[in-house]
Short mmCIF file of C-alpha atoms in Angstrom, two decimals:
data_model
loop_
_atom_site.label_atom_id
_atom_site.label_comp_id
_atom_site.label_asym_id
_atom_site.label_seq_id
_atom_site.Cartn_x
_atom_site.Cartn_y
_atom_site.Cartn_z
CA UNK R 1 -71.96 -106.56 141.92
CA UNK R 2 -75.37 -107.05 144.07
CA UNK R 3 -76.18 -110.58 144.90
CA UNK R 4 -79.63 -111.59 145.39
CA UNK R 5 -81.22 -115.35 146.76
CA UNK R 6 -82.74 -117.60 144.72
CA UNK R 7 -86.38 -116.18 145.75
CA UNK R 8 -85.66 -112.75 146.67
CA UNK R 9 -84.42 -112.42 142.82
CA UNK R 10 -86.90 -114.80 141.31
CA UNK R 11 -89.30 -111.94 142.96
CA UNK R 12 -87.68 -109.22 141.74
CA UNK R 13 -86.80 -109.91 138.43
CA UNK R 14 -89.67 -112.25 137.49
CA UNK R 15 -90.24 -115.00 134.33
CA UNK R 16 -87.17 -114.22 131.52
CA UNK R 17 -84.84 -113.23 134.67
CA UNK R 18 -85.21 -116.49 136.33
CA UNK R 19 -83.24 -117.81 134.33
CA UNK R 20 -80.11 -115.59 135.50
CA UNK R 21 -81.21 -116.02 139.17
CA UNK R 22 -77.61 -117.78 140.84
CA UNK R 23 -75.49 -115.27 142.75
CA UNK R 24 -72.50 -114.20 140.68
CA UNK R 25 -72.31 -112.91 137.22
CA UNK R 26 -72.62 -114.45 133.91
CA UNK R 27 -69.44 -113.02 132.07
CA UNK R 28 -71.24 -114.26 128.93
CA UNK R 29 -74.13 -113.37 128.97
CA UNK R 30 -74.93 -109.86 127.99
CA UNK R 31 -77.58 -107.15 126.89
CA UNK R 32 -78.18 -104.62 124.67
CA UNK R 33 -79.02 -100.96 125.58
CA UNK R 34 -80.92 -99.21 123.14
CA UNK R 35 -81.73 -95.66 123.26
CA UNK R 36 -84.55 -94.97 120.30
CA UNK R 37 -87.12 -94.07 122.93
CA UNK R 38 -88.61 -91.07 124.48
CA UNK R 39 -89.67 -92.36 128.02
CA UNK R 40 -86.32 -93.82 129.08
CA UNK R 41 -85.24 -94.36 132.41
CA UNK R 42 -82.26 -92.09 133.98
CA UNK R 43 -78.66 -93.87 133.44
CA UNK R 44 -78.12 -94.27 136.95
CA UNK R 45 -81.48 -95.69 137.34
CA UNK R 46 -81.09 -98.37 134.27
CA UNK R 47 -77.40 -99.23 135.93
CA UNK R 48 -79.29 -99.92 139.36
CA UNK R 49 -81.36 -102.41 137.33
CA UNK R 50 -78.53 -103.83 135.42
CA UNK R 51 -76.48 -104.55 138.99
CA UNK R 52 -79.82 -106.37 140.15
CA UNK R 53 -78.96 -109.11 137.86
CA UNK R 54 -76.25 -110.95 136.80
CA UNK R 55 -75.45 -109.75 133.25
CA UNK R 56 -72.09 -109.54 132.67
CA UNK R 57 -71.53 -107.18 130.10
CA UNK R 58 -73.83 -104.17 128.19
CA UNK R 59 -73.50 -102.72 124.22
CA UNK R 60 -74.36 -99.16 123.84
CA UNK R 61 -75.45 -98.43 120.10
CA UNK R 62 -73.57 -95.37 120.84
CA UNK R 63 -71.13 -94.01 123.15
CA UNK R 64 -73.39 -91.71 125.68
CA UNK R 65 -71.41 -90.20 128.25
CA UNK R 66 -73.94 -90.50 130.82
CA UNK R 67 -74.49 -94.39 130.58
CA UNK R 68 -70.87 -94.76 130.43
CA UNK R 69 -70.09 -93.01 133.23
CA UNK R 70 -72.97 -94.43 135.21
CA UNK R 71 -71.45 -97.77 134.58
CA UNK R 72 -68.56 -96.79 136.24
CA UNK R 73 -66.80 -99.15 138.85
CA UNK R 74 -70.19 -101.28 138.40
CA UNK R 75 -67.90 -104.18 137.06
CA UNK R 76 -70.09 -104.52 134.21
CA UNK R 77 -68.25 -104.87 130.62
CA UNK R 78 -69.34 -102.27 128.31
CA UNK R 79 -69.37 -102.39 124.01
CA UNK R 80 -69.46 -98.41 122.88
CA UNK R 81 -70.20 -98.33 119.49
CA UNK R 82 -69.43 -95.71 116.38
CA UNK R 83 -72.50 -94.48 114.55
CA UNK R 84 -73.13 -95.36 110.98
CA UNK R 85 -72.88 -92.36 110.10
CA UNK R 86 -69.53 -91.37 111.49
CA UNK R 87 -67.59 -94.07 109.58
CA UNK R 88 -66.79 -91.90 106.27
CA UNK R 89 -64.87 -89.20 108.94
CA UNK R 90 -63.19 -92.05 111.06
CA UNK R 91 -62.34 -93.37 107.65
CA UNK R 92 -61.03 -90.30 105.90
CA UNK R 93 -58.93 -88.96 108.49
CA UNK R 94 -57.15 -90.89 111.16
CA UNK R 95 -57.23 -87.51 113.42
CA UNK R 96 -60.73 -87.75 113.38
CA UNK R 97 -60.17 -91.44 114.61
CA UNK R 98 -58.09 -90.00 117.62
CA UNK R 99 -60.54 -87.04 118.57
CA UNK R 100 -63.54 -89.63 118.85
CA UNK R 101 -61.29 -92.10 121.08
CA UNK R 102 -60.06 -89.10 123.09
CA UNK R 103 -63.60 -87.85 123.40
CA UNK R 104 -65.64 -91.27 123.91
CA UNK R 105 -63.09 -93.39 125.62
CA UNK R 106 -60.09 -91.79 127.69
CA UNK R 107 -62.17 -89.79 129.79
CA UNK R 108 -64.01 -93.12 130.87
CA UNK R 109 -61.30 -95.93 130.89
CA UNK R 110 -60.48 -97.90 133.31
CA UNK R 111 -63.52 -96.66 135.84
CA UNK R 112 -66.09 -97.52 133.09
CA UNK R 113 -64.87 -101.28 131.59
CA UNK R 114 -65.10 -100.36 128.22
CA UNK R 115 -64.03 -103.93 126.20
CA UNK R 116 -64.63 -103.36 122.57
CA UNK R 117 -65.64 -100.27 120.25
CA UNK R 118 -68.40 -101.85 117.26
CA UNK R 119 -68.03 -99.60 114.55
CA UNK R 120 -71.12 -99.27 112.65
CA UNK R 121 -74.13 -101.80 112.85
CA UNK R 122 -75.03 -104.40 109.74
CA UNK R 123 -73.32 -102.21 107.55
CA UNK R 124 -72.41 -105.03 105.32
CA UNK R 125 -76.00 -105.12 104.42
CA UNK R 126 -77.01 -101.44 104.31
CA UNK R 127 -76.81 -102.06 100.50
CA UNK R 128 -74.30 -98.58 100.60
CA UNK R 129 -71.26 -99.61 98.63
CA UNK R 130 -69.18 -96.63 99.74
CA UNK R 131 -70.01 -96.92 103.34
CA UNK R 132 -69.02 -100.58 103.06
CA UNK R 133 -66.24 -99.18 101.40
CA UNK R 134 -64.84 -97.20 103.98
CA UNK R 135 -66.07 -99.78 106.84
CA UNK R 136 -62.46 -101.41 107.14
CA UNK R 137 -60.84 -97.95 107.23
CA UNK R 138 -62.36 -96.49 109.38
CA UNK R 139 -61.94 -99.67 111.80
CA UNK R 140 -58.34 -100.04 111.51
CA UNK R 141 -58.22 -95.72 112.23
CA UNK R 142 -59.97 -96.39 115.71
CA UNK R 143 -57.58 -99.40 116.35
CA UNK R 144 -54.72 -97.18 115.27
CA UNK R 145 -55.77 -94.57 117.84
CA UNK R 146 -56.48 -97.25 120.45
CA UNK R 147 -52.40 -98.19 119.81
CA UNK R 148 -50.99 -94.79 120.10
CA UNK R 149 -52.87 -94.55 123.49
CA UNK R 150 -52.08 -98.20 124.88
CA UNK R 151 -55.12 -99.60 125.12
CA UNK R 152 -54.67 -101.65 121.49
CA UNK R 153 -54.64 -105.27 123.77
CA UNK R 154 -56.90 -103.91 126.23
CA UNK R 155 -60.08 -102.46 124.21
CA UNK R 156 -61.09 -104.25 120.78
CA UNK R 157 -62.54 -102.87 117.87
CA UNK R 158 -65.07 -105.10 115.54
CA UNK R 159 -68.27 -104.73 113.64
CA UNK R 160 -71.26 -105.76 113.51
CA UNK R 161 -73.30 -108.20 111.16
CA UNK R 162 -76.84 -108.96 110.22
CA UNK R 163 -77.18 -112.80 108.94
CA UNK R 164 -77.71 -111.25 105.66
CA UNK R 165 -73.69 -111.39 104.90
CA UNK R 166 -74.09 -115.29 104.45
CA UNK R 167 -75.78 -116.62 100.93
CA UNK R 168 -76.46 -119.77 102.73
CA UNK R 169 -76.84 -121.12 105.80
CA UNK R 170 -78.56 -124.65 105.78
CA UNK R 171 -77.51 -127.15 106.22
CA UNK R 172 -75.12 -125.36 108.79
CA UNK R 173 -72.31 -126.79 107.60
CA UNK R 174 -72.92 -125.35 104.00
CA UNK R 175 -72.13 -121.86 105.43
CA UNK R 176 -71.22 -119.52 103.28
CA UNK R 177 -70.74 -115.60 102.96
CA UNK R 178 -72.25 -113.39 100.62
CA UNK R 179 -69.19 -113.53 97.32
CA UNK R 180 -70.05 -110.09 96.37
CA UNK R 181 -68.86 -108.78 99.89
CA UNK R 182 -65.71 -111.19 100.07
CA UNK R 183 -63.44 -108.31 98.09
CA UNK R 184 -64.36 -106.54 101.53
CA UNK R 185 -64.82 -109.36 104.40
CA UNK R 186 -61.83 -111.04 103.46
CA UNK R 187 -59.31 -108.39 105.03
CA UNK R 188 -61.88 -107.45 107.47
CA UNK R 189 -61.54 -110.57 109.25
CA UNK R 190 -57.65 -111.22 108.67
CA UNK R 191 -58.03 -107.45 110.77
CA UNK R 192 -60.01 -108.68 113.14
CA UNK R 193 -57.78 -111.74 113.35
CA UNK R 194 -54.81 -109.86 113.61
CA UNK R 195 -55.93 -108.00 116.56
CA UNK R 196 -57.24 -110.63 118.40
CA UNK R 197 -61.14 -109.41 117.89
CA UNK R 198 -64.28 -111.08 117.87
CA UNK R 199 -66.56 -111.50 114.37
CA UNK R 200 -69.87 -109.85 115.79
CA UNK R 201 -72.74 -111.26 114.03
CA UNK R 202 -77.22 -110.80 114.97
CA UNK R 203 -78.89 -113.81 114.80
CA UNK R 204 -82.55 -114.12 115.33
CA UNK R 205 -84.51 -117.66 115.27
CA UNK R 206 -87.51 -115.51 115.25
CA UNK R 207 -87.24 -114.11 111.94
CA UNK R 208 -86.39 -117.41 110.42
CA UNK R 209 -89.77 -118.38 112.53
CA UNK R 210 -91.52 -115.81 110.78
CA UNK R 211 -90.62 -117.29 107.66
CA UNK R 212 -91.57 -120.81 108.32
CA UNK R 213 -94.73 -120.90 110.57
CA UNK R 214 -95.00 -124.52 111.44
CA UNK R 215 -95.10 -125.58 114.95
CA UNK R 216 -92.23 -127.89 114.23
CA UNK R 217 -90.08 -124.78 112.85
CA UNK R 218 -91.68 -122.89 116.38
CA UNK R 219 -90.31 -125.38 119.15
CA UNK R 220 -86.84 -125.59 117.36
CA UNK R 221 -86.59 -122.12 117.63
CA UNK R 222 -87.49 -121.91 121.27
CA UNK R 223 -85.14 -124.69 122.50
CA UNK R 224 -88.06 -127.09 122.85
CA UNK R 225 -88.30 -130.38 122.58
CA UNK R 226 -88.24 -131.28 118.87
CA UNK R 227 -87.22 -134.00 116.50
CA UNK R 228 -84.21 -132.06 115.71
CA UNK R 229 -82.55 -131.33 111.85
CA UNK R 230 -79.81 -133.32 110.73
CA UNK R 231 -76.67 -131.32 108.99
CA UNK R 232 -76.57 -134.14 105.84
CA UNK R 233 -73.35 -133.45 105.05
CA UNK R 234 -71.26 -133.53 109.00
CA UNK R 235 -73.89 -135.88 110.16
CA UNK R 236 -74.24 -133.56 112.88
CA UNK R 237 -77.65 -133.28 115.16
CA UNK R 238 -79.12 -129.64 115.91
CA UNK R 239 -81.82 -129.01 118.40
CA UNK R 240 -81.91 -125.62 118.02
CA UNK R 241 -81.89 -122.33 115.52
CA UNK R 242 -79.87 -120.37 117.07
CA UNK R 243 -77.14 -122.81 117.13
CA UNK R 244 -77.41 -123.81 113.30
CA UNK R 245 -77.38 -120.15 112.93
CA UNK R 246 -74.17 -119.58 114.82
CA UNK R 247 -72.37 -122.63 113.15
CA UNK R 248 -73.40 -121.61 109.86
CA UNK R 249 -71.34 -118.49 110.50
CA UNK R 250 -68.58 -120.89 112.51
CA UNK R 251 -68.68 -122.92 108.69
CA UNK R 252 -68.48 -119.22 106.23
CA UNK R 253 -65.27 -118.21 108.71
CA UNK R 254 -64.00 -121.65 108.26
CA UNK R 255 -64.22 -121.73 104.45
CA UNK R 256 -62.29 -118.87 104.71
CA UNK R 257 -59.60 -119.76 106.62
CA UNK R 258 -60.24 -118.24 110.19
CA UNK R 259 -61.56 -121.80 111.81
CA UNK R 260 -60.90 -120.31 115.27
CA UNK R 261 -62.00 -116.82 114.92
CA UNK R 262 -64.21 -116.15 118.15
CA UNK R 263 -67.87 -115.38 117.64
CA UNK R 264 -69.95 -112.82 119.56
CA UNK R 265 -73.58 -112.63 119.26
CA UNK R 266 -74.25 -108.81 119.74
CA UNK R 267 -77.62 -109.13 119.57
CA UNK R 268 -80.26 -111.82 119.39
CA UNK R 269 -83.57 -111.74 121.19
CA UNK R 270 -87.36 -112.59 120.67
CA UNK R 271 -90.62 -109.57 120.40
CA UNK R 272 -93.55 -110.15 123.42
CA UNK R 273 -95.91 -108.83 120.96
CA UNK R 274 -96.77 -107.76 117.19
CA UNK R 275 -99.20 -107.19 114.46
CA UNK R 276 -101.26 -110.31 112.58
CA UNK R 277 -98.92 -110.86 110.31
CA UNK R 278 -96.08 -111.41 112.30
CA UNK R 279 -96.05 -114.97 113.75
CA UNK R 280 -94.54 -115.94 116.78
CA UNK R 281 -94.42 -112.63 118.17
CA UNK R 282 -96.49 -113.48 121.91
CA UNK R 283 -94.85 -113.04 125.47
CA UNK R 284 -94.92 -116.59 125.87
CA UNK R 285 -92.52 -117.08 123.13
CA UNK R 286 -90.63 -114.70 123.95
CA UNK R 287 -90.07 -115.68 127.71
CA UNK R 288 -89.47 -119.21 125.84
CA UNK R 289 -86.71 -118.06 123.81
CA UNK R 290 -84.85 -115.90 125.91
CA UNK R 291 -85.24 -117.88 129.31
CA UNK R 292 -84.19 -121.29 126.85
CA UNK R 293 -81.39 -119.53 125.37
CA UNK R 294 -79.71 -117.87 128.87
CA UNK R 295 -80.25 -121.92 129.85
CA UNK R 296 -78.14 -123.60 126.94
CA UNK R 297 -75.61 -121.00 127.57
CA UNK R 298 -75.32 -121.90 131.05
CA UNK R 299 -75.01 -125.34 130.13
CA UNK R 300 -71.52 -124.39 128.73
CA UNK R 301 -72.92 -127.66 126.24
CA UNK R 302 -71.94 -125.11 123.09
CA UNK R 303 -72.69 -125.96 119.50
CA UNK R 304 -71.86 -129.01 117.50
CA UNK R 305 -69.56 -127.41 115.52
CA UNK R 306 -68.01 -125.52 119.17
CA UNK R 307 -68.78 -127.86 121.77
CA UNK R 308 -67.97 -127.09 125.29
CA UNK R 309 -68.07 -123.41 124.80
CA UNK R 310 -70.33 -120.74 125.65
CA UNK R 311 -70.67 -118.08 122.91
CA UNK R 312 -71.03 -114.10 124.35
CA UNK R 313 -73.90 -113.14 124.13
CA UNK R 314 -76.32 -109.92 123.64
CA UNK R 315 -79.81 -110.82 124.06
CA UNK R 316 -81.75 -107.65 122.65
CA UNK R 317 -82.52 -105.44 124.49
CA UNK R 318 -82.90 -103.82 128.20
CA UNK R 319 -86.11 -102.00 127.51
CA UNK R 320 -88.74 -101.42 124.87
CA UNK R 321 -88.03 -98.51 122.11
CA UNK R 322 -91.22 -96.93 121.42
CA UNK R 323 -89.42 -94.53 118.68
CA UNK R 324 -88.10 -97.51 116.54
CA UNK R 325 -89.97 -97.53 112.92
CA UNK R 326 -90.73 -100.92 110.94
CA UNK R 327 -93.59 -103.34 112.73
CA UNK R 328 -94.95 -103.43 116.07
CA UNK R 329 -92.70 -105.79 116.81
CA UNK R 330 -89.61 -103.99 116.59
CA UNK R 331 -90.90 -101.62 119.73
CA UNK R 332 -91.57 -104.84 121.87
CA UNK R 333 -88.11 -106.80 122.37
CA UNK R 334 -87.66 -105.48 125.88
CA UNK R 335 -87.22 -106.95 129.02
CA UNK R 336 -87.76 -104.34 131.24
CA UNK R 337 -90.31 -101.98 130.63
CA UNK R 338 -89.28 -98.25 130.99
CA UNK R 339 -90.96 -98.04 133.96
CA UNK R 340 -88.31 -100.61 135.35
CA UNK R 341 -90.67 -103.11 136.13
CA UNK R 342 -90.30 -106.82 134.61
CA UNK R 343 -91.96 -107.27 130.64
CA UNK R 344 -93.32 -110.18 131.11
CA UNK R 345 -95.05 -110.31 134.86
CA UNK R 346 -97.40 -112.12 134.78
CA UNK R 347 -98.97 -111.54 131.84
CA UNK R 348 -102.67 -112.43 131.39
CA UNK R 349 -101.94 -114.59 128.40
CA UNK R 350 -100.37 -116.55 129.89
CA UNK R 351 -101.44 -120.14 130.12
CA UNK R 352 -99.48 -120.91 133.58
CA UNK R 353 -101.86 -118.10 135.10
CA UNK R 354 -100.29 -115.74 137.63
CA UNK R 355 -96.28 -116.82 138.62
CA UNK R 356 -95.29 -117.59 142.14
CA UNK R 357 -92.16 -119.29 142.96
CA UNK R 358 -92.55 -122.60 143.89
CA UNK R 359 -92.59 -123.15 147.73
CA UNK R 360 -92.81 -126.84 147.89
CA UNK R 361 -91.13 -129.40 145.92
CA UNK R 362 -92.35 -130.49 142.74
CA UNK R 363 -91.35 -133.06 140.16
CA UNK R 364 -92.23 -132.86 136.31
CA UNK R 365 -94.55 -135.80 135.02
CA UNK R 366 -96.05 -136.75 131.95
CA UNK R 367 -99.62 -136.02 131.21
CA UNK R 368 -102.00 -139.38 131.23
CA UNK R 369 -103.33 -139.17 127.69
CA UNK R 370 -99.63 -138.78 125.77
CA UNK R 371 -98.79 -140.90 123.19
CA UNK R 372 -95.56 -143.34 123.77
CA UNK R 373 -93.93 -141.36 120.40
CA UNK R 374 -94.47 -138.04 121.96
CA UNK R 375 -92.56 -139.26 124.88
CA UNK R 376 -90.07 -141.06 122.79
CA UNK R 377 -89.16 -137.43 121.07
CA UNK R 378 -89.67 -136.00 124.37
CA UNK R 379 -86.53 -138.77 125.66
CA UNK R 380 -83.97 -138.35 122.54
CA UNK R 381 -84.21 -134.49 123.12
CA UNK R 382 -83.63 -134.22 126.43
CA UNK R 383 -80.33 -136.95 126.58
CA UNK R 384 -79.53 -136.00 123.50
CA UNK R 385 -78.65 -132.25 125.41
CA UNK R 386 -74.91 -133.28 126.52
CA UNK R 387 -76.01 -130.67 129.35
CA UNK R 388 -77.91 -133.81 131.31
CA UNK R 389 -76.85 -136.82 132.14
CA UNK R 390 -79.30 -139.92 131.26
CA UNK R 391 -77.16 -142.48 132.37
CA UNK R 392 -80.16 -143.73 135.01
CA UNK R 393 -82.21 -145.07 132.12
CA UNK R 394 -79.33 -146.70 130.58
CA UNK R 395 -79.13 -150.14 130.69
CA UNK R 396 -77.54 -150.90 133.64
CA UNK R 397 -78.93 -147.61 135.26
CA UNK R 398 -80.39 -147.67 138.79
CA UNK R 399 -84.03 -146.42 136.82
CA UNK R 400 -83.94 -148.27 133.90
CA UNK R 401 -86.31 -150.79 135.05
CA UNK R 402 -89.14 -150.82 134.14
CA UNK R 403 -87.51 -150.72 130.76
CA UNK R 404 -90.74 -148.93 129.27
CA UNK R 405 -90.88 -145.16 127.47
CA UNK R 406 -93.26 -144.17 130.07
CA UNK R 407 -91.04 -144.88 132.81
CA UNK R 408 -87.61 -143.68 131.11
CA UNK R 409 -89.62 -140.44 129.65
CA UNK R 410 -90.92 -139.72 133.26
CA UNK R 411 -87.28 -139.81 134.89
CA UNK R 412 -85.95 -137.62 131.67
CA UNK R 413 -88.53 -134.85 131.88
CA UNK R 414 -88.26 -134.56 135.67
CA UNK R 415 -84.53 -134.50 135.47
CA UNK R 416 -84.51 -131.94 132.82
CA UNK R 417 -87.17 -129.54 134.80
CA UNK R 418 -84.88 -129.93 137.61
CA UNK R 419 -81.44 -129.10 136.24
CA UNK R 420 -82.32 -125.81 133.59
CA UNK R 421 -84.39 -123.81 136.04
CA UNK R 422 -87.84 -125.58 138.01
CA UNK R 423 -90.08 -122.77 136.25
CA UNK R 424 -93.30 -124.01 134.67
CA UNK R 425 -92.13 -123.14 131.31
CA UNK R 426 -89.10 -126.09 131.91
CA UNK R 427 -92.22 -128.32 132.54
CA UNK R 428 -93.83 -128.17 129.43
CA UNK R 429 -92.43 -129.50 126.64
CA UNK R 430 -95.14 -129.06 123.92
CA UNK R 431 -97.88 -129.67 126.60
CA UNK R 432 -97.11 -132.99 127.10
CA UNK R 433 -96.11 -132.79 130.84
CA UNK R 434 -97.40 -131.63 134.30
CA UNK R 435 -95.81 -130.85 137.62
CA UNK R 436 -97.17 -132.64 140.65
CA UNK R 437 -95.74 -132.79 144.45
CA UNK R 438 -96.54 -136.76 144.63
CA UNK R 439 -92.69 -138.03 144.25
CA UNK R 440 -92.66 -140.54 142.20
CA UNK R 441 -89.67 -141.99 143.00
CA UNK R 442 -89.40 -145.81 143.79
CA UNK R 443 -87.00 -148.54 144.76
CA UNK R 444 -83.59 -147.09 144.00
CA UNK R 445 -84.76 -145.11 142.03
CA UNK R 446 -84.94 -141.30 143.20
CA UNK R 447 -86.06 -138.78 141.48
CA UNK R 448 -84.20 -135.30 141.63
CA UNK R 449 -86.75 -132.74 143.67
CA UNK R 450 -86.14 -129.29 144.99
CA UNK R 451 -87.55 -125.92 145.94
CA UNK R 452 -86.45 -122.52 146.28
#
């Protein structure tokens, strides 16, 4: 895989790709490659792109010959996936099974790293009772013909979920799964337990945005600094959507019996634009979300309910699909446009102006008029992350004199901006903070700085 410097990348790849910018790959971190366009780049050219950064692994909705084989020898993990609409064959007849593994997978394997087959997408809530029917079926047909051609251990085979399977999901320990599909989802996941595969689900904070407009709901979505939600029933603390999302899922497996069933997230991903109605949709959110998300993952930090883990992850999707039906939004979830240059450069909108890297070091402040509560929720969010370390401004600490919030909230925010990234949007935090280059270190005091 290409490696890149910290500025030669942060050039290349601009805002959202920042936040990938360190020199080998992320093997969890990945991205999906969707096809319902009709001004897509070449493969090859799209795999040239993809070997720029460091994403780790790439999900085909399909299994296109020519993407596959362009990923050949790239190193890149690849999810092939069975169309909807082929599950009642796959399902009826196991020969069928074998002739779309002989014809989608042998002729690729091992060049192309092919690591799981997704049959069908959010079939559970396609509201088709035969096609969920014949979902499991047709799942344990391609396993079957993954067996009798030894690759059973080496390729998985799973589905994919909208949120829509769970009944509830708040508070996230509450989680529970839809108990009209449980006739069906019960022996789907002792399958995918049984052969070792993942339970694939798509969450997306920005539709639960969408539902809940408040600028509260908006920053907890984004990873931003927030109040946070308490789970009333584990006592547990969530600063984020996505991960009450993912442990309301971790809480419906649970329930069921399958505590330690792996999660992927196969897609999840936030729209740079949209119509009126559709709130949150904006480049700056969605350079937020995904730059935010790509950063907790890093962090390894997990979920409450799965600390100390980072989840795979699909963030949706390489490019723009200008064929996609439903609202503008659902053509605008790219990161690339198709004419391989970066979605979100330096977008006019934006209220950081024009983006250069930095080229002289910088420290993150507070601004003059903020309140001592704003930096108070500004402090328990950022040591509350078990990502960063606050142990300065602990009693004790070499920075915890002055013992004021406007001292303590200074050293926090700077130490934050300096460990997820240095990019303006880490120096925000609901515009109540600034960078400067006056160091504002003192006594023993010293405040992390860099540059790139």
């Amino acid at each position: 895989m290409a490696t890149h410097s910290n500025s030669s990348f942060l050039l290349h790849l601009s805002l959202i790709i920042t936040a990938l910018c360190i020199a080998v790959s992320q093997p969890f971190i990945g991205v999906n490659y969707g096809q319902v366009a009709d001004n897509l780049p070449s493969p090859e050219a799209s795999v040239e792109l993809l070997k720029s950064t460091t994403v780790g692994k790439v999900r085909l909705y399909g299994a296109d010959p020519a993407i596959i084989k362009a990923l050949a020898n790239s190193g890149i993990g690849i999810v092939i996936g069975v169309a909807n609409g082929d599950i009642p064959s796959l399902a009826s007849h196991p020969d069928s099974a074998t002739q779309w593994v002989n014809a989608n997978v042998l002729p690729h394997y091992p060049e192309s790293n092919i690591t799981m087959i997704a049959v069908g997408n959010e079939i559970m809530g396609s509201g088709d009772d035969g096609l969920v029917s014949q979902l499991l079926p047709a799942m344990q047909n391609v396993q079957n013909a993954l067996n009798s051609a030894s690759l059973g251990g080496k390729i998985k085979v799973s589905t994919v979920h909208s949120m829509a399977v769970l009944t509830r999901s708040e508070p996230p320990s509450a989680g529970s799964f839809d108990p009209g599909l449980m006739d069906i989802l019960q022996p789907l996941v002792a399958f995918l337990k049984n052969n070792e595969s993942p339970f694939a689900i798509n969450p997306y904070p920005f539709f639960a945005y969408r539902s809940d407009p408040r600028p509260e709901t908006l920053a907890f979505c984004l990873f931003q600094p927030n109040s946070g939600r308490v789970d009333q029933v584990s006592g547990k603390i969530y600063s984020n959507m996505f991960d009450a999302q993912v442990d309301a899922v971790h809480s419906a497996l649970s329930s069921m019996g399958f505590e330690e069933m792996e999660i992927v997230i196969a897609e999840t991903g936030w729209p740079s634009r949209g119509d009126r109605n559709e709130a949150g949709a904006s480049v700056e959110n969605a350079r937020a979300y995904n730059g935010n998300l790509i950063a907790h993952l890093r962090s390894m930090v997990g979920t409450p309910s799965m600390p100390a883990k980072s989840l795979d992850t699909f963030i949706f999707a390489l490019y723009d699909e200008d064929l996609k039906p439903g609202p503008p939004s659902e053509r605008a979830f790219g990161l690339f446009k198709t004419d391989l240059t970066m979605a979100y450069d330096n977008p006019p909108t934006s209220p950081y102006g024009p983006y250069t890297p930095e080229r002289e070091t910088q420290w993150c402040v507070p601004k003059v008029e903020v309140s001592e509560e704003e930096l108070q929720r500004n402090i328990d969010y950022i040591c509350g992350n078990l990502a960063i370390d606050c142990g300065a401004i602990q009693p004790g600490g070499v920075c915890y004199e002055p013992n004021t919030v406007l001292s303590h909230a200074t050293f926090a925010m700077n130490l934050y901006y300096q460990n997820v990234g240095r990019n303006p949007w880490n120096c925000d935090f609901s515009q109540t903070a600034m960078l400067t280059s006056q160091n504002p270190s003192y006594s023993d005091c010293v405040y992390p700085g860099g540059s790139t």
